[in-house]
Coordinates of C-alpha atoms in Angstrom, one line a residue:
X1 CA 50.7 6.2 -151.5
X2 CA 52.5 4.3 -154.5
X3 CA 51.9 1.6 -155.7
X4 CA 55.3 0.8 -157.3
X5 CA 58.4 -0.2 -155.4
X6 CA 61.2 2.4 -155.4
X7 CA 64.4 1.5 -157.2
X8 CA 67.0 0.0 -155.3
X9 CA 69.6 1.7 -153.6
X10 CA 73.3 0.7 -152.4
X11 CA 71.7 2.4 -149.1
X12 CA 68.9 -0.1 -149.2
X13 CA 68.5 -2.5 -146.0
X14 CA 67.8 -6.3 -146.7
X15 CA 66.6 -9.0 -144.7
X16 CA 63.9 -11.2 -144.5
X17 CA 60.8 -12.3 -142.0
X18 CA 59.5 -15.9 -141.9
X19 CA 61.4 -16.8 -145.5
X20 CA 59.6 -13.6 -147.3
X21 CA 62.2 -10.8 -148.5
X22 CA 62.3 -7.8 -147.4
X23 CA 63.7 -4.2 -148.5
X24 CA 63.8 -1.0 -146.4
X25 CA 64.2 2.2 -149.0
X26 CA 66.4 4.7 -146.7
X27 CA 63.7 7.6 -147.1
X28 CA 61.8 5.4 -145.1
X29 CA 63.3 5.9 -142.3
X30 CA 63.8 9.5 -143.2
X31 CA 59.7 10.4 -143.7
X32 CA 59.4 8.6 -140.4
X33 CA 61.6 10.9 -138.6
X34 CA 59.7 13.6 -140.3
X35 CA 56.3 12.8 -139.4
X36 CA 57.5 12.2 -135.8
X37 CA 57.5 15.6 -134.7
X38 CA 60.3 17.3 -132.7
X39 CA 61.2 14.6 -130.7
X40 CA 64.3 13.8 -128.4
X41 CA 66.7 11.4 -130.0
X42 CA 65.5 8.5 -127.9
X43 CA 61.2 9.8 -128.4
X44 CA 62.4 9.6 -131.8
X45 CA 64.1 6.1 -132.0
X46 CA 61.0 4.6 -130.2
X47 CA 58.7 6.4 -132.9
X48 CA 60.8 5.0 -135.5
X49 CA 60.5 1.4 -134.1
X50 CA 56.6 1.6 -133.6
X51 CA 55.9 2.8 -137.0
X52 CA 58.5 0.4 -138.6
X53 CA 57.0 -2.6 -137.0
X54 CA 53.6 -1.7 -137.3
X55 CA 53.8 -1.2 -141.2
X56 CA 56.4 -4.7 -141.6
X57 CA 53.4 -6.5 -139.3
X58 CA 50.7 -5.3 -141.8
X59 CA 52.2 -6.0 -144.9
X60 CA 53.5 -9.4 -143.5
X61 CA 49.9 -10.0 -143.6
X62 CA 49.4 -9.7 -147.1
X63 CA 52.7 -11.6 -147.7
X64 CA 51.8 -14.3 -145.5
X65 CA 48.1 -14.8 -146.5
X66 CA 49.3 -14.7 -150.6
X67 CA 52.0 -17.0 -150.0
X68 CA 49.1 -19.8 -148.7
X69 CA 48.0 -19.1 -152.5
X70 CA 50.8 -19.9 -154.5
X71 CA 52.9 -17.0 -154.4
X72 CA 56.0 -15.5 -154.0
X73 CA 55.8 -12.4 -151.9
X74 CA 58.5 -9.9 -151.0
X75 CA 57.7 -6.5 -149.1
X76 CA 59.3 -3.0 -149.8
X77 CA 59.1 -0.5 -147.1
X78 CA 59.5 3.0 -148.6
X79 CA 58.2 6.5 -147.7
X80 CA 55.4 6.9 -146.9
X81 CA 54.0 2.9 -146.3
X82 CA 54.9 -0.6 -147.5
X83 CA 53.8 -2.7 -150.2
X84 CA 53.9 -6.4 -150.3
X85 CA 54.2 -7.7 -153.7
X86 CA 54.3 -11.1 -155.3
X87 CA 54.2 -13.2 -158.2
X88 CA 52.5 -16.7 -159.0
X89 CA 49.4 -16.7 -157.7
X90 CA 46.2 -18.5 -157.6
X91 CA 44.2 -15.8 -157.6
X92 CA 40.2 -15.3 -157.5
X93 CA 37.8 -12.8 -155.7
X94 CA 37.6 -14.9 -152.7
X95 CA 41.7 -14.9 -152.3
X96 CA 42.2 -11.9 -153.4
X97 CA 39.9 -10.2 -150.6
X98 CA 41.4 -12.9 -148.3
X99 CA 45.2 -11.1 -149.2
X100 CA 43.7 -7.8 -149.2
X101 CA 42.0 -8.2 -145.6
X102 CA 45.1 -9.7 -144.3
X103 CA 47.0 -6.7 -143.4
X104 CA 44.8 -5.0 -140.9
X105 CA 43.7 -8.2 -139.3
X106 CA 47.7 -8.8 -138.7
X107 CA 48.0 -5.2 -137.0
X108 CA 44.7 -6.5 -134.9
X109 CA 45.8 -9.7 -134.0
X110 CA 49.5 -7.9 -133.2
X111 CA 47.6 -5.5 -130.8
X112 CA 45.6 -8.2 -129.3
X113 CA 49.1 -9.9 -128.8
X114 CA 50.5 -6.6 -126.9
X115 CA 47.3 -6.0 -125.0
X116 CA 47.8 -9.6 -123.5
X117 CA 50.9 -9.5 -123.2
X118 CA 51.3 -6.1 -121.1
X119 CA 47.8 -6.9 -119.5
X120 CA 49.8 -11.1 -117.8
X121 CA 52.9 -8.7 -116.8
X122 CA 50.9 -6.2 -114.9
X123 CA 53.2 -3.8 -116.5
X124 CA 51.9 0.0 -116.2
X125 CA 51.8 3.0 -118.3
X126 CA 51.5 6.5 -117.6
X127 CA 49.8 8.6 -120.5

């Protein structure tokens, strides 16, 4: 995984989530078709929707949590991951594991969200 955002691209998507920034790099979504598998165009459009929503959830985490703290966050979705960065801080140990822990609870907290959510619609699955 790296740890540094891609440069820009003129193919670059932008938008942003709850006032944070946000950039898509286009081999994003070309990795995710990749790891996919051999997939029918809509399998694949579905697999490219979970794993881009689960990784923008997870790193809205960090963004959200470092933003309490002072910061300005932005997040960068790129390869192979995300990375929510920022600047401005108040940082210490106890924040800084706060920011750090604040991605996976997001993707928990999302999943609890779904769980519900499928369990008060009675909607059913077949797997």
């Amino acid at each position: 995984m790296l740890f540094v955002e891609p440069p820009r691209t003129q193919f670059d998507l932008n938008f942003s989530v709850l006032g944070i920034p946000v950039r898509v790099h286009p081999l994003f979504w070309l990795v995710c078709l990749l790891l996919g598998g051999d997939r029918d165009v809509s399998s694949a459009l579905r697999w490219v929707g979970v794993v881009f929503v689960s990784i923008l959830v997870h790193e809205l985490g960090h963004a959200l949590v470092a933003r309490s703290y002072g910061a300005n966050p932005w997040i960068t979705l790129y390869s192979f991951g995300g990375l929510a960065s920022y600047r401005g801080a108040r940082t210490d140990t106890k924040s800084s594991i706060a920011i750090i822990l604040a991605g996976p609870m997001a993707g928990f907290l999302f999943a609890a969200f779904l769980v519900v959510a499928i369990i008060a619609t009675r909607h059913q699955f077949d797997f």
